[in-house]
CSV table of C-alpha atoms and ligand atoms in Angstrom, one decimal:
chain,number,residue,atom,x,y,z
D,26,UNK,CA,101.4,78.5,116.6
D,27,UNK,CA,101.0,80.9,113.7
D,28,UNK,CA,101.2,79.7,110.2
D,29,UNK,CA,102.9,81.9,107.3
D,30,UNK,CA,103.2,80.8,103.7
D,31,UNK,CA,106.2,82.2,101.7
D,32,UNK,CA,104.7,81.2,98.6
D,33,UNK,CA,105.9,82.7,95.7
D,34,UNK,CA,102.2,82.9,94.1
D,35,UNK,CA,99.2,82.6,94.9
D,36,UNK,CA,100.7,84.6,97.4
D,37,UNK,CA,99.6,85.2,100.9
D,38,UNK,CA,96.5,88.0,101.3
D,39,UNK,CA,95.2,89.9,104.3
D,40,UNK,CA,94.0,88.2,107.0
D,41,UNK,CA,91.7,91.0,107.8
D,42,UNK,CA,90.6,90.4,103.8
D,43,UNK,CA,90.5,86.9,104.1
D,44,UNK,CA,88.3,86.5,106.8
D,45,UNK,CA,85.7,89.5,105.6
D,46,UNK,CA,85.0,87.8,102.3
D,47,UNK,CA,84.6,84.7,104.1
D,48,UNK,CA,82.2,86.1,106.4
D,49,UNK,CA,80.1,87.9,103.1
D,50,UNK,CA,80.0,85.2,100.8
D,51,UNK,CA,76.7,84.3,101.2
D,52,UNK,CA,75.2,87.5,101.6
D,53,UNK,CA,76.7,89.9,98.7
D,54,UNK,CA,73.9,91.5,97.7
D,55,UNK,CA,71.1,89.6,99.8
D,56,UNK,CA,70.6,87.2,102.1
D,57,UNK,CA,71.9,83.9,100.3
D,58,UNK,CA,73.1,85.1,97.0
D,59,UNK,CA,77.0,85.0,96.9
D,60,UNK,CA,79.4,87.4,95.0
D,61,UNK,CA,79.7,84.4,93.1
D,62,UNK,CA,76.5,84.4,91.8
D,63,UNK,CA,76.0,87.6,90.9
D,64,UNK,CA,76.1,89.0,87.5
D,65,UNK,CA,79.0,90.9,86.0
D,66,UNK,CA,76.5,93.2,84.4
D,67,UNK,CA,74.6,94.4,87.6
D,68,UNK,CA,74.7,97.8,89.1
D,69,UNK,CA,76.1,96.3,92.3
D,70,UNK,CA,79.5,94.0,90.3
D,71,UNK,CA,79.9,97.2,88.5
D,72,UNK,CA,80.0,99.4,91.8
D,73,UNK,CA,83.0,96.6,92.6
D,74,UNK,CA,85.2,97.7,89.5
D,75,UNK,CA,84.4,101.3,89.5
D,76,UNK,CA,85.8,101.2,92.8
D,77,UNK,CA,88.5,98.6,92.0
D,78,UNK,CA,90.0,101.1,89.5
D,79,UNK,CA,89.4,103.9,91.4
D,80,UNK,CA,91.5,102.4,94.5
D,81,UNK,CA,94.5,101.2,91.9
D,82,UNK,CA,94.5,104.7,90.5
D,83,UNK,CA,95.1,106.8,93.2
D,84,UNK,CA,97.2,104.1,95.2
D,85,UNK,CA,100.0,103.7,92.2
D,86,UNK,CA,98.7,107.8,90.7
D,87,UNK,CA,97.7,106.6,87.3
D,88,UNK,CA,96.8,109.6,85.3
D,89,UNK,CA,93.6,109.3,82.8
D,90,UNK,CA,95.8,109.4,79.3
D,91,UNK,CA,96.3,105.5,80.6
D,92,UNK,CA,93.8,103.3,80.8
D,93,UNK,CA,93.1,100.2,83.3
D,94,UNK,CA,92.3,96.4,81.9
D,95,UNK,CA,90.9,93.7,84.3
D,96,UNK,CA,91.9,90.9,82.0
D,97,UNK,CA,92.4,86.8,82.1
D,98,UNK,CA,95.5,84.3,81.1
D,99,UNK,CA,97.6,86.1,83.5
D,100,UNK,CA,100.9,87.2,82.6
D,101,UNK,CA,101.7,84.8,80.6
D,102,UNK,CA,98.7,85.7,77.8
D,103,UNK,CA,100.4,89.5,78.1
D,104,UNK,CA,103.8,87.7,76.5
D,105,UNK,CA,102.2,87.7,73.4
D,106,UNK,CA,99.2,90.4,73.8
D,107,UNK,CA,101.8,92.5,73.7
D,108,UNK,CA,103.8,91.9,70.8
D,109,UNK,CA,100.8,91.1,69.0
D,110,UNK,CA,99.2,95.0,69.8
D,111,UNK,CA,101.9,96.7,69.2
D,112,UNK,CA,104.1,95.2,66.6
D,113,UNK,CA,104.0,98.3,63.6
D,114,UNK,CA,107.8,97.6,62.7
D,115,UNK,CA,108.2,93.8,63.9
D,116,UNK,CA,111.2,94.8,65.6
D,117,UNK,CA,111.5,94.4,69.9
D,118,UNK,CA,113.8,95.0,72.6
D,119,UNK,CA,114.1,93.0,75.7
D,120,UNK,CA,116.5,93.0,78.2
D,121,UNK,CA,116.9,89.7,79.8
D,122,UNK,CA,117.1,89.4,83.4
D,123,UNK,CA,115.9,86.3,83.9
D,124,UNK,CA,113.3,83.2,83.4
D,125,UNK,CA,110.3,85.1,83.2
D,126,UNK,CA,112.0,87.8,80.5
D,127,UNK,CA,112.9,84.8,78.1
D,128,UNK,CA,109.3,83.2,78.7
D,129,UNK,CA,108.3,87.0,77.3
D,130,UNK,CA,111.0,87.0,74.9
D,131,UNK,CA,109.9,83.4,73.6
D,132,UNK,CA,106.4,84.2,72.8
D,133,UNK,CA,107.5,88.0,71.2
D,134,UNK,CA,109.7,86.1,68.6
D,135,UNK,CA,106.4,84.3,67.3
D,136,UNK,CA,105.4,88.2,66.1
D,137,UNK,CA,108.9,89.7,64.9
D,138,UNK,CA,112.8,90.0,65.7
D,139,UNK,CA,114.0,90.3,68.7
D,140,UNK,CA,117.2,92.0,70.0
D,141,UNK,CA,118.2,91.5,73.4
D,142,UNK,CA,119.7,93.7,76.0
D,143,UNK,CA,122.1,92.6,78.9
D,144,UNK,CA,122.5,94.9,81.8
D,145,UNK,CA,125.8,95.6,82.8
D,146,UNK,CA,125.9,95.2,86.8
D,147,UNK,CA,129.3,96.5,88.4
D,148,UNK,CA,129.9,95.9,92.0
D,149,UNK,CA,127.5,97.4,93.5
D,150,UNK,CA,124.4,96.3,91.7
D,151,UNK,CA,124.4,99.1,89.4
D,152,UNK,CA,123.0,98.6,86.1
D,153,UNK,CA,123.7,100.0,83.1
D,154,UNK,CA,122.7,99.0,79.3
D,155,UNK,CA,124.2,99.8,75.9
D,156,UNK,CA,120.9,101.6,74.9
D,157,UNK,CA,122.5,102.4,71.1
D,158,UNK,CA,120.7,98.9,70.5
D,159,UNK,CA,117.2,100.4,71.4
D,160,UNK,CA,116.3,101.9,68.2
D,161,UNK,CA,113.9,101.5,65.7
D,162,UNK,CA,112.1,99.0,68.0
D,163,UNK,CA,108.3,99.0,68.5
D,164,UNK,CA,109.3,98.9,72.2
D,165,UNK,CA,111.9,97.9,75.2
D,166,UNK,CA,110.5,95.2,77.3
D,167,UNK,CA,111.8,94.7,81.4
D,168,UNK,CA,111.2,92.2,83.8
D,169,UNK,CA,111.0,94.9,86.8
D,170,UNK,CA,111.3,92.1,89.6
D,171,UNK,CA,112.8,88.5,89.2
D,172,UNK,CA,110.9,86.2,91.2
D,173,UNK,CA,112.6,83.6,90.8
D,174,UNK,CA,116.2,85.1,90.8
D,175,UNK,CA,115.5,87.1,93.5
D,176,UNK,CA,116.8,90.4,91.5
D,177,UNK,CA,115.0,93.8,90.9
D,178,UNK,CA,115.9,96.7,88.2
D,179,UNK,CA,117.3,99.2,89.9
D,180,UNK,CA,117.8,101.7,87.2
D,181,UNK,CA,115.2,101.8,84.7
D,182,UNK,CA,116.8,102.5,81.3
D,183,UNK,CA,116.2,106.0,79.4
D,184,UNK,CA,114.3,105.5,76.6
D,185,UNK,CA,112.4,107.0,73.8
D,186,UNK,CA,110.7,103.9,72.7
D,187,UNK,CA,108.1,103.1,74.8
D,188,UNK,CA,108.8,100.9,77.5
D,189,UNK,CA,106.9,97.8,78.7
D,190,UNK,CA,107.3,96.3,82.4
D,191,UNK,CA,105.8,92.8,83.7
D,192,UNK,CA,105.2,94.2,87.2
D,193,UNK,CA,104.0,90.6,88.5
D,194,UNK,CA,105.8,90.2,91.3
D,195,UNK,CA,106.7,93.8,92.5
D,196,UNK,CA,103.1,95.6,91.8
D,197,UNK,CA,101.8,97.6,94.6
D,198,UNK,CA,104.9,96.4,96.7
D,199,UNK,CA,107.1,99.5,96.1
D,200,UNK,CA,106.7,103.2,94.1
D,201,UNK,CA,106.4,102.6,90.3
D,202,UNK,CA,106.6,105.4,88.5
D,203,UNK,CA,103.5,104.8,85.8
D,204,UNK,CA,104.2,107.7,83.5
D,205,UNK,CA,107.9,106.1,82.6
D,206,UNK,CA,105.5,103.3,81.3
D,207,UNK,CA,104.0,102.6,77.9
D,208,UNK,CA,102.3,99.4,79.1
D,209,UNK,CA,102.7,97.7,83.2
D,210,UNK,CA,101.1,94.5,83.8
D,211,UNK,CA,101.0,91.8,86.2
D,212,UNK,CA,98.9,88.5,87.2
D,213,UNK,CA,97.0,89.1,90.1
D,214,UNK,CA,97.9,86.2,92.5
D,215,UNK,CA,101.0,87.9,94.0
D,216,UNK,CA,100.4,90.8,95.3
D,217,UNK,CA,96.5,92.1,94.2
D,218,UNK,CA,94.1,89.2,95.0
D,219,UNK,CA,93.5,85.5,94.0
D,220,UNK,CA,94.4,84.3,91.4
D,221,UNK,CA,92.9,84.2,87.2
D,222,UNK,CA,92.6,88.2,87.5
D,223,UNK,CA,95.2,90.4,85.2
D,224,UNK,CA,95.5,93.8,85.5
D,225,UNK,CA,97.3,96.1,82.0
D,226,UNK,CA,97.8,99.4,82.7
D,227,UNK,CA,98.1,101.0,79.5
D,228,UNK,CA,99.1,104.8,77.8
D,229,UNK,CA,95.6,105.1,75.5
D,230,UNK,CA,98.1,105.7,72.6
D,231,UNK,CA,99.4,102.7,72.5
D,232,UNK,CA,95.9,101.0,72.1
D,233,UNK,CA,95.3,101.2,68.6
D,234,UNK,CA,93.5,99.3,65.8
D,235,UNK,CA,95.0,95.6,64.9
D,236,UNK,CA,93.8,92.6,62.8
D,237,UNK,CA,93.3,90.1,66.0
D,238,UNK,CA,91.0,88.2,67.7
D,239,UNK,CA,88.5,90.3,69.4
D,240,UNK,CA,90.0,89.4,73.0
D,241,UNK,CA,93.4,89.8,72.0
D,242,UNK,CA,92.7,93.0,70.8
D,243,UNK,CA,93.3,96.0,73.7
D,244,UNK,CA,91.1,98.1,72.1
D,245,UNK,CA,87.9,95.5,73.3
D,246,UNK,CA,88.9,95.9,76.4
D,247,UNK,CA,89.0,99.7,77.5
D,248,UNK,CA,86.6,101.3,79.3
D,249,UNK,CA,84.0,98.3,79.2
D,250,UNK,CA,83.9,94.4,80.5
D,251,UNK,CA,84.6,93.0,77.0
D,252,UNK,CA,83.0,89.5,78.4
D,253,UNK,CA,83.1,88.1,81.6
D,254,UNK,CA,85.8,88.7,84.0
D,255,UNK,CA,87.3,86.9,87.1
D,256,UNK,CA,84.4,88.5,89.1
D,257,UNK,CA,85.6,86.8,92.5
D,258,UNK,CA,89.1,87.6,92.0
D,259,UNK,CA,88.5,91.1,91.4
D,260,UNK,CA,86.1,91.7,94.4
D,261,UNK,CA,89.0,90.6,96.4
D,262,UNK,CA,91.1,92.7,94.8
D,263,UNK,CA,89.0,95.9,95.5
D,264,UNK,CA,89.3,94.6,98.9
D,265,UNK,CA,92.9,93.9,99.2
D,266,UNK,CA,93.4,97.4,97.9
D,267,UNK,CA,91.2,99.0,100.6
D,268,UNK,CA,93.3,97.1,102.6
D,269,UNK,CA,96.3,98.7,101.2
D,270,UNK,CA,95.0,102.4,101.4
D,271,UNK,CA,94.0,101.7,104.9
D,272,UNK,CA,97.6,101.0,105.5
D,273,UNK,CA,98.9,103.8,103.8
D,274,UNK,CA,99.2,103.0,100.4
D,275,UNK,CA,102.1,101.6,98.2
D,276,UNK,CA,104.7,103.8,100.2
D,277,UNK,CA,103.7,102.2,103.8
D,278,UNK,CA,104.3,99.1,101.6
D,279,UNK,CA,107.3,99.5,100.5
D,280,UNK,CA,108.3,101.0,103.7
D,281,UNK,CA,107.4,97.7,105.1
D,282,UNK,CA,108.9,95.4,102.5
D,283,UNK,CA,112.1,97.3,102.8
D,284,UNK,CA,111.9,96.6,106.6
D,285,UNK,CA,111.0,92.9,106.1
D,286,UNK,CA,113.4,92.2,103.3
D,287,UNK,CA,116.1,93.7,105.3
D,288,UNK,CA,115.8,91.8,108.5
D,289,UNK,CA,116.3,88.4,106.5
D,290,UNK,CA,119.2,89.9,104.6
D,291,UNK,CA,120.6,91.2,107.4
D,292,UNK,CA,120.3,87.5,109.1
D,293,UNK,CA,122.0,85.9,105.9
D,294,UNK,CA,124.8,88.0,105.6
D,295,UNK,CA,125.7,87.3,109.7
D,296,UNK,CA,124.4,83.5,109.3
D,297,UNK,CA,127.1,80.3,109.4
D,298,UNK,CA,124.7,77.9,107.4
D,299,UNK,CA,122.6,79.9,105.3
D,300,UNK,CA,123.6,82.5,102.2
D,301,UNK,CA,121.8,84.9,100.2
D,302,UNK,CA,121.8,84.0,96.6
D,303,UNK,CA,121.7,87.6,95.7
D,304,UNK,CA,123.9,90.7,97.0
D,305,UNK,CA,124.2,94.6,97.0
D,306,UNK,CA,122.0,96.7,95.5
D,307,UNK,CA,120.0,94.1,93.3
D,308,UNK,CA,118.0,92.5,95.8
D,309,UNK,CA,115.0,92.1,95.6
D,310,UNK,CA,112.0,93.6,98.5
D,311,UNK,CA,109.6,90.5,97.6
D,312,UNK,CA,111.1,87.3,96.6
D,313,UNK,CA,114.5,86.6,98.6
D,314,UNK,CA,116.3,83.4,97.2
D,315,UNK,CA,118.6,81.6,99.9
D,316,UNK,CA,120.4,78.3,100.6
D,317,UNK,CA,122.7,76.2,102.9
D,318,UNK,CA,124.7,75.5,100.2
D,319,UNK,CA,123.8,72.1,100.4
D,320,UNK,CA,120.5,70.7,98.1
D,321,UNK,CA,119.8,67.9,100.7
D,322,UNK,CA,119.9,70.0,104.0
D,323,UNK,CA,118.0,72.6,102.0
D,324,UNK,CA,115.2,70.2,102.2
D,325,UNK,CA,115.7,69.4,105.5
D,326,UNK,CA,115.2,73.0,106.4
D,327,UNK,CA,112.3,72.9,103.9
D,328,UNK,CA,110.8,70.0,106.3
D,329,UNK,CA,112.1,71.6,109.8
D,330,UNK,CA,110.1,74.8,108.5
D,331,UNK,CA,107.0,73.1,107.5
D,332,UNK,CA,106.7,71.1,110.6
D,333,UNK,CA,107.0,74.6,112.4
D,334,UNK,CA,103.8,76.2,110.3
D,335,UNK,CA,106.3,77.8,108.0
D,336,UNK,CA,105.1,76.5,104.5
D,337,UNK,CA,106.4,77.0,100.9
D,338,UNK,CA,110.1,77.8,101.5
D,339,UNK,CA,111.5,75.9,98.3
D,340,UNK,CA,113.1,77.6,95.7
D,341,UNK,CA,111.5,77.6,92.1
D,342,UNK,CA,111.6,74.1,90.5
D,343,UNK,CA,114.1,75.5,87.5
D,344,UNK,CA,116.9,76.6,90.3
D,345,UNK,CA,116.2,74.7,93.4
D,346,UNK,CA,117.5,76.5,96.8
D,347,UNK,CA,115.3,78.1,99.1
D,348,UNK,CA,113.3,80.6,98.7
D,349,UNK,CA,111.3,83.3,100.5
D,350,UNK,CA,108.5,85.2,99.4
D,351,UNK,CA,107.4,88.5,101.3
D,352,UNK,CA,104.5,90.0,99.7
D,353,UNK,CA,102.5,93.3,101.1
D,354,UNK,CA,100.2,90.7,103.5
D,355,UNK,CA,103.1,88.7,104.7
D,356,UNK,CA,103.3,90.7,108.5
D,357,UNK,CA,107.0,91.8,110.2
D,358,UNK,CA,105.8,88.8,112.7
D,359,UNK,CA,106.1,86.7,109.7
D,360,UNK,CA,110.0,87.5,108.9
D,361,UNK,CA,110.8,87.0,112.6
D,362,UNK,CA,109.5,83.7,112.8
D,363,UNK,CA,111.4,82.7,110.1
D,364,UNK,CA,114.6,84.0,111.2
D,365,UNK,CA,113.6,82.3,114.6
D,366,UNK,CA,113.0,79.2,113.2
D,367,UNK,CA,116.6,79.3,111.0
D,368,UNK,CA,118.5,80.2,114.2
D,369,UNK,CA,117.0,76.8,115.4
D,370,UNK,CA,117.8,74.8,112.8
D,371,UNK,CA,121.3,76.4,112.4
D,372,UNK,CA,121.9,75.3,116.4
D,373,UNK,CA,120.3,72.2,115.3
D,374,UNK,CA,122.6,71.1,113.0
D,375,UNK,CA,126.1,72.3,114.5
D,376,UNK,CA,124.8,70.4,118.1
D,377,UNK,CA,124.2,67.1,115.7
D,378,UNK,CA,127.6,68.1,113.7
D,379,UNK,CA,129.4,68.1,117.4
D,380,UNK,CA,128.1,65.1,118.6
D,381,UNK,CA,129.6,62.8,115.4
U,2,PLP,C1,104.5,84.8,88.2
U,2,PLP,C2,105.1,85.6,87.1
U,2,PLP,C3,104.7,85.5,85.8
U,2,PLP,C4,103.6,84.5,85.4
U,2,PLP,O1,102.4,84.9,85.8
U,2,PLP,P1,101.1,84.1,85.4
U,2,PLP,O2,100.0,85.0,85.9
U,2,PLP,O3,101.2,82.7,86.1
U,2,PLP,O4,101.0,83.9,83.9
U,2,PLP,C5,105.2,86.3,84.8
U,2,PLP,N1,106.2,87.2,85.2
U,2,PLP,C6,106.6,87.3,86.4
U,2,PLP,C7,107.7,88.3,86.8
U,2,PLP,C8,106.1,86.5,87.4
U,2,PLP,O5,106.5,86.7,88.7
């Protein structure tokens, strides 16, 4: 029996991955000295992130006027690295899409005023936003995927302030288009490699000189290891992203995401027991929320699943439900077993319904 896990993150990695760092861990650079061991400052650990960044760059085309930042804190620590980097006016934009945009917006409003955006969504998921707010701002913040809502941005708003993007949970999953960006970033554990890695891509103007504390500072970090990073996590990650360019790069994922997302969407809309949370254009390719409308059979899935090698199908402890995670290594196979193993608990419960 396989066994999948729709974790929402740490997310699920490469088998392939998985099982060739297990099989070099003791042997990085020699016989019996691990990966683990070895020293962020040798030739060999700095062969790793030359070719880390090298991989990211061509696979999402990052142009050289931005520069790459293999940080720690995950996304959380970007919440405030942001506001703190760039603040010049102490004034922010955010549009609020969810629980991870008013984390963001929390920590901003230690650091100036915030004004918040709502999208307007008609009924087809479009999304529109009264942009005459965005002004004088020292930027425009967006949440491009909801993990835990299950929603995705699906038109990114015209700007000229520059615009930020916590990429967490959609990075590498589908096309970004980096030059739109003043600033992406995402935690590592979703879709890049373990996790206690962060990557910031950042426009090199934006990096400029601030009164912080030296690793709050962007400006430590560019170009150079400011102090020691998550070595293992990012020799995973140059892996995972071999991976991915072996595969055919962001657009075979997204390809594929589209493909796997679609063929549990497709299943909720036709299903008698089980909804999507989410609808039209909206959706999002990773993270699919779902439920039986009913919190006590939703565990009983949760349990029918897990005794079936399906793991982590519970919805985010603010909101409850079900919910589905589909990152780049979770396999077609995996999205078919799933469905295969709702259709049996669907018959399950209508046989036991029948027999009352
Ligand atoms: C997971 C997630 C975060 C938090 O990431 P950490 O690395 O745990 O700080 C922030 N934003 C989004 C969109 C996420 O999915």
């Amino acid at each position: 029996m396989s066994t999948y896990t729709y974790s929402a993150g740490p997310g699920m990695l490469p088998k392939e991955v998985m099982q060739e760092v297990q099989q070099h861990l003791l042997t990085f650079e020699h016989e019996g000295i691990s990966i683990i061991e070895t020293s962020h400052r040798s030739e060999s650990f700095q062969q790793i992130v030359d070719s880390l960044e090298e991989r990211l760059r061509r696979v999402m085309k990052i142009p050289e006027n931005y520069a790459v930042l293999w940080l720690q804190g995950g996304a959380t620590l970007q919440f405030s690295m942001i506001p703190m980097n760039l603040r010049k006016r102490k004034r922010f934009a955010y549009v609020d899409t969810g629980i991870w945009s008013k984390k963001a917006i929390k920590d901003a409003r230690l650091f100036g005023q915030v004004d918040l955006l709502y999208p307007r969504i008609d009924e087809t998921g479009e999304m529109s936003f009264d942009l005459s707010l965005v002004q004088e701002v020292d930027y425009l913040h967006v949440t491009l995927n909801n993990t835990i809502e299950g929603t995705r941005f699906t038109d990114i708003p015209e700007t000229n302030v520059p615009l930020i993007a916590d990429a967490s949970s959609n990075i590498l999953a589908e096309q970004i288009d980096v030059e739109r960006f003043g600033i992406i970033y995402a935690g590592a554990q979703k879709n890049i490699g373990p996790a206690g890695l962060t990557v910031v891509i950042i426009r090199r103007d934006l990096i400029q000189s601030a009164e912080l504390p030296s690793y709050l500072h962007y400006a430590s970090h560019v170009d150079t290891l400011f102090n020691t990073p998550s070595t293992f996590s990012m020799y995973v990650a140059e892996r995972v992203l071999k991976w991915i360019e072996d595969c055919g790069g962001v657009e075979a994922m997204e390809r594929l995401n589209r493909k796997k997302s679609e063929t549990l969407y497709t299943f909720l809309e036709q299903s008698n027991l089980f909804s999507s949370l989410v609808s039209g254009k909206r959706r999002s390719l990773t993270n699919v929320p779902f439920t039986t409308s009913d919190s006590e059979s939703d565990r009983r899935f949760e349990q029918f699943a897990r005794e079936r090698g399906l793991h982590e199908l519970g919805g985010h402890r603010s909101v409850g439900g079900l919910r589905a995670s589909l990152y780049n290594a979770m396999p077609i196979e995996g999205v078919d077993r799933l469905v295969e193993v709702m259709k049996a608990f669907e018959e399950e419960t209508y046989v036991s319904h029948q027999n009352i």
